[in-house]
XYZ file of C-alpha atoms in Angstrom:
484
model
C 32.288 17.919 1.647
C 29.411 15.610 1.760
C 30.061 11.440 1.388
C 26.517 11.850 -0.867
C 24.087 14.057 -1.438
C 21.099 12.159 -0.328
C 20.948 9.461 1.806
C 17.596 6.827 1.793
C 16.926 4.413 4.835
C 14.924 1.566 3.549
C 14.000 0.079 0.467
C 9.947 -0.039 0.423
C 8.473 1.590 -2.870
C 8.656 5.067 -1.415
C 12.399 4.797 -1.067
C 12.760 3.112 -4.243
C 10.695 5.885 -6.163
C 12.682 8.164 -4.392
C 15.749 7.498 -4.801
C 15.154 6.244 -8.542
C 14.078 9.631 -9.174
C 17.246 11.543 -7.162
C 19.956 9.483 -9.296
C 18.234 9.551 -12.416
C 18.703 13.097 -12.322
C 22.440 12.928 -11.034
C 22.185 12.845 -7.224
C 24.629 11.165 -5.896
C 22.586 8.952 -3.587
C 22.984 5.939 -1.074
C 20.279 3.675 -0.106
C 20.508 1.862 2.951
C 18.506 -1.403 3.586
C 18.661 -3.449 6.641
C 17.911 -6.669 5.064
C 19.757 -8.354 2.542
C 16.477 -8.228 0.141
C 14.433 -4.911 -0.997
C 10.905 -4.214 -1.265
C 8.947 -4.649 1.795
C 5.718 -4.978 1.878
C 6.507 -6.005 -1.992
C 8.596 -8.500 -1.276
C 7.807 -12.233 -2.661
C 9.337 -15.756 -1.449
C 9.291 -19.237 -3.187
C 8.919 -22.717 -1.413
C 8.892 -25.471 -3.259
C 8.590 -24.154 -6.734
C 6.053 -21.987 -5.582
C 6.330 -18.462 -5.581
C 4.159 -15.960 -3.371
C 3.946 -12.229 -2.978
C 4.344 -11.871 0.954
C 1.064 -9.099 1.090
C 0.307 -7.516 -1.845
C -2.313 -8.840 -3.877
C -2.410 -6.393 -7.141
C -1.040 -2.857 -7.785
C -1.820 0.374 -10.034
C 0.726 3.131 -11.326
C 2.435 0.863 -13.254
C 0.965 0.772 -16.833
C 2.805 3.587 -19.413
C 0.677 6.601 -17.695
C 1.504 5.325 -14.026
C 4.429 7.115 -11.564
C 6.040 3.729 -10.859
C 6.337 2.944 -14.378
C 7.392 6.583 -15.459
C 9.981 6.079 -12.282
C 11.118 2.966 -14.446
C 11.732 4.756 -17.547
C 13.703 7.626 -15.912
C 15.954 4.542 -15.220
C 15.912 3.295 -17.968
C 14.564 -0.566 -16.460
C 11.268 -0.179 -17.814
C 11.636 -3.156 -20.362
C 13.523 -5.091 -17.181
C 10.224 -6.135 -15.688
C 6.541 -7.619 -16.941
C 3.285 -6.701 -15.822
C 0.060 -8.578 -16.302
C -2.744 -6.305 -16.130
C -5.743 -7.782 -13.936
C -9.250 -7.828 -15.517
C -11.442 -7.885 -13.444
C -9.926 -6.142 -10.445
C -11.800 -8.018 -7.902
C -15.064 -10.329 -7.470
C -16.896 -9.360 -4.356
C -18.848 -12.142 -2.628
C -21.633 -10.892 -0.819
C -25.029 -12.788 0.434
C -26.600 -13.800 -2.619
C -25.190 -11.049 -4.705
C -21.699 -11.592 -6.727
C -20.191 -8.577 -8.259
C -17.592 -8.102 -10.314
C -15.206 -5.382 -10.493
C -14.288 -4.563 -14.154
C -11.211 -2.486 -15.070
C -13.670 -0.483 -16.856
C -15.257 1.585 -14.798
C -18.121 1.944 -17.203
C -18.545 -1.670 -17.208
C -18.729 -1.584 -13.495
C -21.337 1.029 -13.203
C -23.666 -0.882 -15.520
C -22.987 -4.075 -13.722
C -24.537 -2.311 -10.472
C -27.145 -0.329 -11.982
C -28.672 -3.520 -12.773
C -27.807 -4.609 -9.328
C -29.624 -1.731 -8.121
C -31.990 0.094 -10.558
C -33.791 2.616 -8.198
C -29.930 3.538 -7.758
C -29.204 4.386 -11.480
C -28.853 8.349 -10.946
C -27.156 8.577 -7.925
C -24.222 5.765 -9.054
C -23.789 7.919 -12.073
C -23.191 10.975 -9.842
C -21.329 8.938 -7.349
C -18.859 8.515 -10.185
C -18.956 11.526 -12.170
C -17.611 13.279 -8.580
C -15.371 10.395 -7.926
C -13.584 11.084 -11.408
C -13.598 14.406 -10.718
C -11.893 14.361 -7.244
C -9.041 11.908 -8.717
C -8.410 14.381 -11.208
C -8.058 17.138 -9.292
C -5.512 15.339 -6.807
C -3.728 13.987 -9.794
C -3.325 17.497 -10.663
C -2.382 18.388 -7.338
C -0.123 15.801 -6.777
C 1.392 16.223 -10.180
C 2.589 20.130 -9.159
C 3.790 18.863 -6.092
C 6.094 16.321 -7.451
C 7.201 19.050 -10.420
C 8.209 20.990 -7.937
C 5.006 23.749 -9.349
C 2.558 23.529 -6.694
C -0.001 26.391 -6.406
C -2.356 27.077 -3.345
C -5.168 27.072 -5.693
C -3.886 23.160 -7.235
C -6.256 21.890 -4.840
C -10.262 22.739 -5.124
C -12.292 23.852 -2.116
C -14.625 20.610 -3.103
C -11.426 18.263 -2.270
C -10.630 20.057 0.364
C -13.948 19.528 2.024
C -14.100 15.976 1.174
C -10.942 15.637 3.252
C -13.167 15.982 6.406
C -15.839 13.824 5.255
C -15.799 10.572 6.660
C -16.499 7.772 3.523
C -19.791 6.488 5.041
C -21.230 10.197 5.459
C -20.469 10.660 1.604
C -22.524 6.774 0.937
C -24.830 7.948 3.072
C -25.444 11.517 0.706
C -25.672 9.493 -2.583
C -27.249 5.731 -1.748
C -30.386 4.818 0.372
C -29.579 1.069 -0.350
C -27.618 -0.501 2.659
C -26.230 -3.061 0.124
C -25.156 -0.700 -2.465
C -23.164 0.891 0.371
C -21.479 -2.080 1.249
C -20.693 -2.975 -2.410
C -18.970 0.086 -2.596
C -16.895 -0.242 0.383
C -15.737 -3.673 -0.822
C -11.951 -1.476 -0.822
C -11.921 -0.360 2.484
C -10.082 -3.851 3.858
C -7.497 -2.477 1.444
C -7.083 0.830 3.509
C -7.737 -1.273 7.032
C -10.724 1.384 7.918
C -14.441 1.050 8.132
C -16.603 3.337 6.044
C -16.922 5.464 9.021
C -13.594 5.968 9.639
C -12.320 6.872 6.725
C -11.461 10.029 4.673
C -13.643 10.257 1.240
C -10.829 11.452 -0.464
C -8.463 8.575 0.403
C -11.404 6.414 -0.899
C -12.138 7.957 -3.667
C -8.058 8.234 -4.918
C -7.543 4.445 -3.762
C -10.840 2.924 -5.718
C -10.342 5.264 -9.109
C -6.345 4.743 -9.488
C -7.534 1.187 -10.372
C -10.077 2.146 -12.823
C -7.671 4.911 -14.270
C -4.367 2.909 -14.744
C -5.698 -0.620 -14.089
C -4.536 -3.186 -11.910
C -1.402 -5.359 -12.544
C 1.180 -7.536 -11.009
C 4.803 -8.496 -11.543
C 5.597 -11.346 -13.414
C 7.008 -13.510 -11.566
C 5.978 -12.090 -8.083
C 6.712 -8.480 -7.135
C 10.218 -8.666 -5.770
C 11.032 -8.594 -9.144
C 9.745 -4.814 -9.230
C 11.950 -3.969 -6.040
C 15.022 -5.871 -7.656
C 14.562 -4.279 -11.253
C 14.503 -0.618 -9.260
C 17.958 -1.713 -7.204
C 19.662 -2.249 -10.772
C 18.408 1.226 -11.764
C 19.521 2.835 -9.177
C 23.000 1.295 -9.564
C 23.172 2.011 -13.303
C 22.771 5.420 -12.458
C 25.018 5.657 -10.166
C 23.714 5.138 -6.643
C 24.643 3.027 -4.092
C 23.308 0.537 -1.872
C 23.720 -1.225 0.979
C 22.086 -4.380 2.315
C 22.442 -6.162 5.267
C 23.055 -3.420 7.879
C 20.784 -0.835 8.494
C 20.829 2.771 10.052
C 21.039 3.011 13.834
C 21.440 6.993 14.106
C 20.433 10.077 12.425
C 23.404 12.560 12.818
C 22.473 15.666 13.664
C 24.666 18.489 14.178
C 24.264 21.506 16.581
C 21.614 23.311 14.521
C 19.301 19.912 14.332
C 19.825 19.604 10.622
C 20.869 16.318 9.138
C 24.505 15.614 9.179
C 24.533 11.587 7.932
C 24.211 7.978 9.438
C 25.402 5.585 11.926
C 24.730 2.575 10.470
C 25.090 -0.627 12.789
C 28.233 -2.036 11.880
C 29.514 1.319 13.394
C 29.669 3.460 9.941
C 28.924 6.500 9.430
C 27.489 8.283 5.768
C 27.222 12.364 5.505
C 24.727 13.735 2.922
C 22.765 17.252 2.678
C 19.627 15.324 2.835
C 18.298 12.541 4.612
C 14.774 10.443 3.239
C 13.406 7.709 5.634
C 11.232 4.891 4.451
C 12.102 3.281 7.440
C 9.037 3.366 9.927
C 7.955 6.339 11.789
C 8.605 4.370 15.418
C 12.065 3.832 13.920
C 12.855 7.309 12.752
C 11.830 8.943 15.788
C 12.202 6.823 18.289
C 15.400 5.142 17.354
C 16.987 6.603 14.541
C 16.582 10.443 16.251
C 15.197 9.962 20.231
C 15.250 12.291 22.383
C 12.386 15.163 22.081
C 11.734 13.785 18.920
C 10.711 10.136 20.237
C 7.769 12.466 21.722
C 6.188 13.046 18.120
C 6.295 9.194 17.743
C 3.987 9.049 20.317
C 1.596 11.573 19.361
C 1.329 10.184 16.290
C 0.160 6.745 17.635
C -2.469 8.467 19.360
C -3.655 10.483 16.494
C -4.417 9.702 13.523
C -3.221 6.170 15.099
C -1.946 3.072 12.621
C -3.715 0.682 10.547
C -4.651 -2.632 11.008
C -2.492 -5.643 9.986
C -3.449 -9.163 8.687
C -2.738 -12.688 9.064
C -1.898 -14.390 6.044
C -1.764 -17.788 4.838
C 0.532 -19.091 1.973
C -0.751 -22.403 0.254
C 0.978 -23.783 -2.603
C -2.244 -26.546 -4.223
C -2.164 -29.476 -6.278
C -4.990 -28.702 -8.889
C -5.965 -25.844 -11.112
C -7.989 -23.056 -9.215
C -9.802 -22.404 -12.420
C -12.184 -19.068 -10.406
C -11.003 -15.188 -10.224
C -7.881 -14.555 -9.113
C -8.897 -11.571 -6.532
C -12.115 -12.712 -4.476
C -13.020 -10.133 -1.284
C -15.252 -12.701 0.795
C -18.383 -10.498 2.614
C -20.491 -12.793 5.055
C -22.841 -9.503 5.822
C -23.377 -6.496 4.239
C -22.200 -4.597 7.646
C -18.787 -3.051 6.802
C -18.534 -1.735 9.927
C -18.485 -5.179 11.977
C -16.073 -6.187 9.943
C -13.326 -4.095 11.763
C -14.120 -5.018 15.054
C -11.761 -6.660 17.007
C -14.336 -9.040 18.151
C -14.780 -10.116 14.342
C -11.539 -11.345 13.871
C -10.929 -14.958 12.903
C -14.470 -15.953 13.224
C -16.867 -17.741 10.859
C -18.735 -14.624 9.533
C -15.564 -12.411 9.106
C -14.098 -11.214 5.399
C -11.119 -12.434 3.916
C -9.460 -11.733 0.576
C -7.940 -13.951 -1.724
C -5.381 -14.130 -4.523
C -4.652 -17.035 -6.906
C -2.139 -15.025 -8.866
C -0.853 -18.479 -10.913
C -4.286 -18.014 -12.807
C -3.111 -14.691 -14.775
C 0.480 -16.168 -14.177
C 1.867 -19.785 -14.234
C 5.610 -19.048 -13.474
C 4.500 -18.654 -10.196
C 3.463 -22.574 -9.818
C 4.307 -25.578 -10.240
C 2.502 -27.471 -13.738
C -0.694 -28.158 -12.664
C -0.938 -26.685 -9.455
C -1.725 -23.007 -8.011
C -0.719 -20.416 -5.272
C -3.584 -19.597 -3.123
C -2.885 -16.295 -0.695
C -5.281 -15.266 2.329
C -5.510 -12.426 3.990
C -7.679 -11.829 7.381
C -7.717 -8.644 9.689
C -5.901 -8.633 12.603
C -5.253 -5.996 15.201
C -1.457 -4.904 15.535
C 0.923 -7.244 16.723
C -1.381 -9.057 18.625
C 0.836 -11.670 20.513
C -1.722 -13.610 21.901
C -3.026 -15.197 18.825
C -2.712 -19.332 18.218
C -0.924 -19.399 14.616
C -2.163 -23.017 14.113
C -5.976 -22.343 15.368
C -6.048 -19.334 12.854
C -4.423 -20.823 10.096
C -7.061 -23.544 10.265
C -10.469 -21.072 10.857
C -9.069 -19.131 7.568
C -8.585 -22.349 5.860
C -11.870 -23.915 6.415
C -13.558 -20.446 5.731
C -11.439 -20.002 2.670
C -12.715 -23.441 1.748
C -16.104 -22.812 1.150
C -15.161 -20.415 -1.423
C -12.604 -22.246 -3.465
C -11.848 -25.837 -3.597
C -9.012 -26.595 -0.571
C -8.658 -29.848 0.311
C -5.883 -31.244 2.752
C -4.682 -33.696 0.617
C -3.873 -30.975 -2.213
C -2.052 -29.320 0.032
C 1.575 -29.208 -1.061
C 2.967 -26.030 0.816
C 1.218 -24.372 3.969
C 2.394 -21.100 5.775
C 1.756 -18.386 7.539
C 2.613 -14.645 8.373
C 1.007 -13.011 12.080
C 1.170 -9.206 12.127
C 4.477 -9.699 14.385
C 5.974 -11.588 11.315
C 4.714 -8.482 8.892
C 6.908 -5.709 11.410
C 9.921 -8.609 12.243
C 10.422 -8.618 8.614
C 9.278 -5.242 7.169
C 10.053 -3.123 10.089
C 6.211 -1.523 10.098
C 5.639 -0.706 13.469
C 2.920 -3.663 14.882
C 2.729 -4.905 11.605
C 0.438 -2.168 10.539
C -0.272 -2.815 6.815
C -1.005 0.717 5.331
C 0.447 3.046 7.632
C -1.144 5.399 9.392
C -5.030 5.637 9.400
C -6.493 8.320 6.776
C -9.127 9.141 8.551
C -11.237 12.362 7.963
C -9.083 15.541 8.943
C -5.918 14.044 8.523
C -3.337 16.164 6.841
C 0.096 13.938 6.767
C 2.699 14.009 9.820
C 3.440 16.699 11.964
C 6.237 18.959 11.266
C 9.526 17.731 13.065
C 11.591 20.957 12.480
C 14.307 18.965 10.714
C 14.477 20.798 7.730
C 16.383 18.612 5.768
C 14.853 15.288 6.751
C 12.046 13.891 4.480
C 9.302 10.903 5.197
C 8.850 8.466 2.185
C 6.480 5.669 1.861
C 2.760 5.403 4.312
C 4.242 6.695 7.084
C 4.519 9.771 5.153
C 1.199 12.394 4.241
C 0.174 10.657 1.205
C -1.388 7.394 2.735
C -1.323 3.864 2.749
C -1.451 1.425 -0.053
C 1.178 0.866 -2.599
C 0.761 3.757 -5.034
C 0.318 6.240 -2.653
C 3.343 5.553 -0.715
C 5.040 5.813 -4.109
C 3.671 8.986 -4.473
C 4.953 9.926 -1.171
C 8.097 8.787 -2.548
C 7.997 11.019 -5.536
C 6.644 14.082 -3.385
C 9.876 14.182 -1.129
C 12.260 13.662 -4.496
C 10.358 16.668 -5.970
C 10.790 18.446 -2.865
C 14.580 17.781 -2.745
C 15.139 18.562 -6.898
C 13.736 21.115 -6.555
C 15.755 23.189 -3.766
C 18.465 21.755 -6.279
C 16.910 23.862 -9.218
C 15.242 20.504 -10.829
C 11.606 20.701 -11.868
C 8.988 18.497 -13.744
C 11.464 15.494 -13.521
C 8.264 13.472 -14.384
């Protein structure tokens, strides 16, 4: 007999979704997390009576129709955690044009039809199909995690769009070169150019916002990981912290027997999830022939990029918006050039979450978060020179001065994968570019990829869909449907 019946490696949303789902619906489940903290990428530290979110700026999926929030409720947590919906999303600097991303997306439209007049049919359309696309992969998705899915869920027209690069689709509705780089304002949150990116992943990253609005925790969003730990345990799972998996088991057949974990003990469960990275799970966790799909998989579709972020904890009320995307240029596509990195003329985002939410600071002071593009563990990169280029660039868009300063830090991409285990530090996975179609198989037939190293893509709601999609998969060989 099994020790469990599903075992989880890592506590990023996708294992959290996924295992909140398995023992809300009586799985006896184990979560294993290598650090003595959960959330990864949602993980938040305080210095100083400051309190910072260590990459995420906002989120979406968790307002009542959202999938982490209906994950909540199947916990019954839901009421264990606040969420302050952001309004505007976003405020996107560009040269001489400022434009502000409502949570309505009707709002938004008219804001850039009087941006761009001559554009006034084609952003309607641009919409109208953009709704339309979301809905249908909502659908989709929605069978999938029910455990229902049909081959005729998804539509020929999403289908098509999944081999459409973003830019081509700009290119079909907009003649305006600006109006094209307004809308691709999201791609830093993807880490892909226009070009270079699937429409659909667009499309499903930009609408999720205007469909179940933006929010963050209270607090900072390791409150969001910590209320999903107590869920778990109320329903019965277990967790570990503080000493991860070093082996997958496998017995003669190459199904999943259990664990090793590194203090030498070893778990058995009829299914295995990993949230853990894909260099991990491959490479480490399985080797062998399997550390040869790791490989591939770095060569095509390839990973993400990551960022270097600065902390500052200010004396002073910020009194702007508290999400800014800085654009020196209207080219989107120089922006993700290695070359581009760090410089003058380069985009950076920034969050002031204390403005929305003032547990988060000290009285009378703010918490200022930037993020810049950076390749993948680059190693050669002087911490101190970069933290200074962001801070002067970040200080001709809000008011930083050194002697406000109170607390100053700094995360490199090697920081982002020391701490979060993301192979390189990349920050959304692997790349969605047009064509892509999740993961390879592995053969393992009872081993399941949660999180954006899985086939649903980077960001935080998809990777808790990807969460929900291998929970679905599992209930349902269990004879468990439309858990949610």
């Amino acid at each position: 007999m099994k020790d469990f019946d599903v075992i989880v490696i890592g506590s990023g949303i996708g294992g959290l979704v996924s295992a909140g789902m398995l023992t809300s619906q009586g799985l006896k489940t184990l979560m294993i997390e290598r650090h003595i903290t959960p959330g990864g990428y949602l993980s938040s530290f305080r210095k100083k009576g400051f309190v910072f979110d260590s990459a995420v700026d906002c989120i979406s999926g968790v307002g009542p129709d959202g999938l982490i929030y209906k994950t909540l409720e199947l916990l019954n947590v839901n009421r264990d955690v606040n969420f302050i919906r952001i309004d505007p999303i976003r405020v996107s600097m560009f040269p001489n044009l400022e434009i502000t991303i409502d949570g309505d997306v009707n709002a938004y439209m008219d804001k850039l039809t009087a941006s761009f007049p001559p554009e006034a049919t084609a952003i309607k359309s641009f919409f109208e199909r953009a709704g339309r696309v979301y809905n249908e992969l909502q659908s989709a998705l929605s069978a999938i995690i029910s455990g229902r899915l049909e081959l005729n869920t998804i539509t020929p027209d999403v289908l098509r769009l999944m081999d459409v690069s973003y830019g081509e689709l700009l290119n079909d509705f907009f003649k305006d070169y600006r109006l094209k780089a307004v809308l691709s304002d999201r791609c830093p949150f993807i880490g892909l150019p226009p070009s270079g990116v699937s429409a659909v992943a667009m499309f499903n990253m930009i609408m999720s916002y205007f469909k179940l609005g933006a929010y963050r925790s209270t607090g900072g969003f390791q409150k969001l990981a910590d209320v999903f730990i107590e869920g778990i345990k109320k329903n019965g799972g277990k967790v570990i912290f503080g000493n991860g998996v070093k082996k997958i088991l496998l017995d003669r057949d190459d199904n999943c027997n259990g664990v090793r974990c590194e203090n030498g003990e070893e778990y058995t469960a009829s299914y295995i999830v990993s949230n853990a990275d894909f260099n991990h799970t491959f490479r480490c966790f399985l080797g062998g022939k399997y550390s040869v799909l790791a490989d591939a998989l770095v060569y095509n579709p390839g990973i993400t990029t990551s960022f270097f972020i600065v902390y500052a904890g200010i004396e002073g009320n910020i009194d702007t918006h508290s999400s800014i995307g800085y654009f020196p240029s209207y080219d989107m596509e120089k922006f993700f050039t290695s070359d581009m990195f760090f410089r003058e003329d380069s985009t950076i985002g920034i969050t002031i979450a204390s403005i929305e939410d003032n547990s988060r600071a000290p009285d009378s002071c703010s918490t200022v978060v930037l993020h810049e593009m950076t390749g993948s563990s680059d190693k050669n990169l002087d911490k101190a020179d970069c933290l200074e280029k962001i801070m002067k660039k970040a200080g001709n868009i809000i008011p930083l001065t050194e002697d406000k300063i109170i607390v100053l830090d700094a995360a490199t991409s090697q920081t982002l994968e020391r701490y979060t285990g993301n192979f390189k530090g990349a920050a959304f996975g692997w790349r969605q570019i047009p064509g892509f179609r999740g993961i390879r198989r592995h053969g393992i037939r009872n081993l399941y990829i949660a999180g954006h190293w899985g086939d649903m893509g980077g960001g935080v709601l998809a990777a808790a869909y990807s969460g929900a999609k291998v929970a679905g998969e599992i209930l349902a060989k269990e004879g468990i449907k439309d858990v949610i």
